[in-house]
Amino acid sequence: MDFYFFTDQKIKFSKFIQNVFVVNLTFKAFNELACKKLNHSFVIHNAYKLCDLNPMYGLILEDYIKSYSHWGYCDYDIILGDVEKMLRINNFIDYEIFCVQQLYASGPFQIFKNEKKCNELFKKSSS
């Protein structure tokens, strides 16, 4: 399982951590990428509001996740254990979507199967 941080901050990890990647992307460049991928003009002015785009990251960041079977997001202030093991033991890896709310997609942690149907599910939302 790999983790990507998309940021304009200078972050360095130990060379021994091989599953964490930093993609340097300015706020302006992210806004341009999101607008292009979503085919919609808007501007996110505050980094806190990036969470509003969480379900859209499968489409926005598709070039970064194309080699993965699943992708997900989580709030930066949660602690994860062995997520891969938890998903495998509970057969969640067979699911298209894993989240903490049964009735609708929400929450601080969510995983999607990396396929068009899941990556564009947000388009079916009424809001």
PDB file of C-alpha atoms in Angstrom:
ATOM      1  CA  MET A   1       0.000   0.000   0.000  1.00  0.00           C
ATOM      2  CA  ASP A   2       1.393   3.365  -1.028  1.00  0.00           C
ATOM      3  CA  PHE A   3       0.579   6.822   0.265  1.00  0.00           C
ATOM      4  CA  TYR A   4       0.850  10.016  -1.770  1.00  0.00           C
ATOM      5  CA  PHE A   5       1.002  13.543  -0.420  1.00  0.00           C
ATOM      6  CA  PHE A   6       0.142  16.218  -2.958  1.00  0.00           C
ATOM      7  CA  THR A   7       1.518  19.433  -1.547  1.00  0.00           C
ATOM      8  CA  ASP A   8       3.436  22.611  -2.188  1.00  0.00           C
ATOM      9  CA  GLN A   9       5.283  22.097   1.107  1.00  0.00           C
ATOM     10  CA  LYS A  10       8.800  20.738   1.325  1.00  0.00           C
ATOM     11  CA  ILE A  11       8.439  17.312   2.908  1.00  0.00           C
ATOM     12  CA  LYS A  12      11.168  14.717   3.213  1.00  0.00           C
ATOM     13  CA  PHE A  13      10.791  11.161   4.398  1.00  0.00           C
ATOM     14  CA  SER A  14      13.504   8.770   5.413  1.00  0.00           C
ATOM     15  CA  LYS A  15      14.963   6.793   2.533  1.00  0.00           C
ATOM     16  CA  PHE A  16      13.838   3.706   4.429  1.00  0.00           C
ATOM     17  CA  ILE A  17      10.179   4.599   3.947  1.00  0.00           C
ATOM     18  CA  GLN A  18       9.495   3.250   0.493  1.00  0.00           C
ATOM     19  CA  ASN A  19       5.715   3.458   0.273  1.00  0.00           C
ATOM     20  CA  VAL A  20       5.263   7.192   0.864  1.00  0.00           C
ATOM     21  CA  PHE A  21       5.587   9.638  -2.008  1.00  0.00           C
ATOM     22  CA  VAL A  22       5.452  13.407  -2.167  1.00  0.00           C
ATOM     23  CA  VAL A  23       4.158  15.036  -5.333  1.00  0.00           C
ATOM     24  CA  ASN A  24       5.052  18.713  -5.419  1.00  0.00           C
ATOM     25  CA  LEU A  25       2.021  20.523  -6.741  1.00  0.00           C
ATOM     26  CA  THR A  26       1.213  24.170  -6.153  1.00  0.00           C
ATOM     27  CA  PHE A  27      -2.279  25.175  -5.146  1.00  0.00           C
ATOM     28  CA  LYS A  28      -2.690  26.915  -8.501  1.00  0.00           C
ATOM     29  CA  ALA A  29      -1.517  23.816 -10.407  1.00  0.00           C
ATOM     30  CA  PHE A  30      -3.900  21.619  -8.423  1.00  0.00           C
ATOM     31  CA  ASN A  31      -6.824  23.941  -9.186  1.00  0.00           C
ATOM     32  CA  GLU A  32      -5.934  23.855 -12.886  1.00  0.00           C
ATOM     33  CA  LEU A  33      -5.652  20.051 -12.872  1.00  0.00           C
ATOM     34  CA  ALA A  34      -8.963  19.642 -11.037  1.00  0.00           C
ATOM     35  CA  CYS A  35     -10.763  22.002 -13.423  1.00  0.00           C
ATOM     36  CA  LYS A  36      -9.351  20.193 -16.441  1.00  0.00           C
ATOM     37  CA  LYS A  37     -10.159  16.686 -15.188  1.00  0.00           C
ATOM     38  CA  LEU A  38     -13.631  17.646 -13.971  1.00  0.00           C
ATOM     39  CA  ASN A  39     -14.355  19.793 -17.027  1.00  0.00           C
ATOM     40  CA  HIS A  40     -15.648  22.507 -14.740  1.00  0.00           C
ATOM     41  CA  SER A  41     -14.315  25.926 -13.821  1.00  0.00           C
ATOM     42  CA  PHE A  42     -13.869  26.667 -10.118  1.00  0.00           C
ATOM     43  CA  VAL A  43     -11.188  27.728  -7.657  1.00  0.00           C
ATOM     44  CA  ILE A  44     -10.495  26.220  -4.263  1.00  0.00           C
ATOM     45  CA  HIS A  45      -9.175  29.145  -2.193  1.00  0.00           C
ATOM     46  CA  ASN A  46      -8.533  27.392   1.099  1.00  0.00           C
ATOM     47  CA  ALA A  47      -6.608  24.140   1.576  1.00  0.00           C
ATOM     48  CA  TYR A  48      -9.173  23.046   4.162  1.00  0.00           C
ATOM     49  CA  LYS A  49     -11.794  22.949   1.391  1.00  0.00           C
ATOM     50  CA  LEU A  50      -9.829  20.312  -0.554  1.00  0.00           C
ATOM     51  CA  CYS A  51     -11.765  17.706   1.441  1.00  0.00           C
ATOM     52  CA  ASP A  52     -14.851  18.714  -0.547  1.00  0.00           C
ATOM     53  CA  LEU A  53     -13.199  17.063  -3.541  1.00  0.00           C
ATOM     54  CA  ASN A  54     -12.360  13.766  -1.803  1.00  0.00           C
ATOM     55  CA  PRO A  55     -14.731  11.579  -3.860  1.00  0.00           C
ATOM     56  CA  MET A  56     -13.420  13.194  -7.055  1.00  0.00           C
ATOM     57  CA  TYR A  57      -9.744  12.363  -6.534  1.00  0.00           C
ATOM     58  CA  GLY A  58     -10.039   9.114  -8.510  1.00  0.00           C
ATOM     59  CA  LEU A  59     -10.726  11.204 -11.601  1.00  0.00           C
ATOM     60  CA  ILE A  60      -8.593  14.244 -10.735  1.00  0.00           C
ATOM     61  CA  LEU A  61      -5.530  12.152  -9.886  1.00  0.00           C
ATOM     62  CA  GLU A  62      -6.138   9.302 -12.332  1.00  0.00           C
ATOM     63  CA  ASP A  63      -2.689   9.672 -13.880  1.00  0.00           C
ATOM     64  CA  TYR A  64      -1.085   8.969 -10.490  1.00  0.00           C
ATOM     65  CA  ILE A  65      -3.251   5.995  -9.529  1.00  0.00           C
ATOM     66  CA  LYS A  66      -3.613   4.151 -12.830  1.00  0.00           C
ATOM     67  CA  SER A  67      -1.373   1.247 -11.759  1.00  0.00           C
ATOM     68  CA  TYR A  68      -3.278   0.597  -8.516  1.00  0.00           C
ATOM     69  CA  SER A  69      -6.273  -1.713  -8.037  1.00  0.00           C
ATOM     70  CA  HIS A  70      -7.742   0.638  -5.400  1.00  0.00           C
ATOM     71  CA  TRP A  71      -7.327   4.204  -4.219  1.00  0.00           C
ATOM     72  CA  GLY A  72      -8.588   6.080  -1.225  1.00  0.00           C
ATOM     73  CA  TYR A  73      -8.357   9.095   0.971  1.00  0.00           C
ATOM     74  CA  CYS A  74      -8.212   9.750   4.650  1.00  0.00           C
ATOM     75  CA  ASP A  75      -8.105  12.713   6.944  1.00  0.00           C
ATOM     76  CA  TYR A  76      -4.581  13.691   7.863  1.00  0.00           C
ATOM     77  CA  ASP A  77      -5.270  13.447  11.581  1.00  0.00           C
ATOM     78  CA  ILE A  78      -6.127   9.757  11.810  1.00  0.00           C
ATOM     79  CA  ILE A  79      -3.768   6.928  12.610  1.00  0.00           C
ATOM     80  CA  LEU A  80      -3.837   3.906  10.343  1.00  0.00           C
ATOM     81  CA  GLY A  81      -2.710   0.447  11.290  1.00  0.00           C
ATOM     82  CA  ASP A  82      -2.179  -2.372   8.828  1.00  0.00           C
ATOM     83  CA  VAL A  83      -4.929  -1.336   6.407  1.00  0.00           C
ATOM     84  CA  GLU A  84      -3.994  -3.941   3.809  1.00  0.00           C
ATOM     85  CA  LYS A  85      -4.288  -6.744   6.349  1.00  0.00           C
ATOM     86  CA  MET A  86      -7.625  -5.430   7.644  1.00  0.00           C
ATOM     87  CA  LEU A  87      -9.049  -5.275   4.121  1.00  0.00           C
ATOM     88  CA  ARG A  88      -7.735  -8.735   3.246  1.00  0.00           C
ATOM     89  CA  ILE A  89      -8.917 -10.451   6.440  1.00  0.00           C
ATOM     90  CA  ASN A  90     -12.418  -9.020   6.093  1.00  0.00           C
ATOM     91  CA  ASN A  91     -12.579  -9.599   2.313  1.00  0.00           C
ATOM     92  CA  PHE A  92     -13.153  -5.885   1.814  1.00  0.00           C
ATOM     93  CA  ILE A  93     -10.710  -6.007  -1.075  1.00  0.00           C
ATOM     94  CA  ASP A  94     -13.531  -7.602  -3.100  1.00  0.00           C
ATOM     95  CA  TYR A  95     -15.801  -4.617  -2.515  1.00  0.00           C
ATOM     96  CA  GLU A  96     -15.995  -1.688  -4.895  1.00  0.00           C
ATOM     97  CA  ILE A  97     -16.239   0.840  -2.068  1.00  0.00           C
ATOM     98  CA  PHE A  98     -15.288   0.700   1.585  1.00  0.00           C
ATOM     99  CA  CYS A  99     -16.294   3.506   3.934  1.00  0.00           C
ATOM    100  CA  VAL A 100     -17.374   4.097   7.495  1.00  0.00           C
ATOM    101  CA  GLN A 101     -20.994   4.977   6.623  1.00  0.00           C
ATOM    102  CA  GLN A 102     -23.216   2.239   5.208  1.00  0.00           C
ATOM    103  CA  LEU A 103     -25.884   4.400   3.546  1.00  0.00           C
ATOM    104  CA  TYR A 104     -23.773   6.981   1.733  1.00  0.00           C
ATOM    105  CA  ALA A 105     -20.191   7.865   0.975  1.00  0.00           C
ATOM    106  CA  SER A 106     -18.718  10.004   3.704  1.00  0.00           C
ATOM    107  CA  GLY A 107     -16.229  10.145   6.434  1.00  0.00           C
ATOM    108  CA  PRO A 108     -12.571  10.434   7.210  1.00  0.00           C
ATOM    109  CA  PHE A 109     -11.524   7.224   5.441  1.00  0.00           C
ATOM    110  CA  GLN A 110     -12.723   5.678   2.208  1.00  0.00           C
ATOM    111  CA  ILE A 111     -11.366   3.246  -0.379  1.00  0.00           C
ATOM    112  CA  PHE A 112     -12.583   2.809  -3.957  1.00  0.00           C
ATOM    113  CA  LYS A 113     -11.885   0.138  -6.521  1.00  0.00           C
ATOM    114  CA  ASN A 114      -9.910   1.873  -9.246  1.00  0.00           C
ATOM    115  CA  GLU A 115     -12.396   1.604 -12.070  1.00  0.00           C
ATOM    116  CA  LYS A 116     -14.361   4.191 -14.005  1.00  0.00           C
ATOM    117  CA  LYS A 117     -17.685   3.287 -12.365  1.00  0.00           C
ATOM    118  CA  CYS A 118     -16.286   4.038  -8.906  1.00  0.00           C
ATOM    119  CA  ASN A 119     -14.062   6.950  -9.883  1.00  0.00           C
ATOM    120  CA  GLU A 120     -17.010   8.789 -11.409  1.00  0.00           C
ATOM    121  CA  LEU A 121     -19.625   7.820  -8.836  1.00  0.00           C
ATOM    122  CA  PHE A 122     -19.636  11.376  -7.503  1.00  0.00           C
ATOM    123  CA  LYS A 123     -21.309  12.463 -10.763  1.00  0.00           C
ATOM    124  CA  LYS A 124     -24.491  10.722  -9.623  1.00  0.00           C
ATOM    125  CA  SER A 125     -24.766  12.928  -6.538  1.00  0.00           C
ATOM    126  CA  SER A 126     -27.617  15.399  -6.447  1.00  0.00           C
ATOM    127  CA  SER A 127     -25.569  17.960  -4.534  1.00  0.00           C
TER     128      SER A 127
END
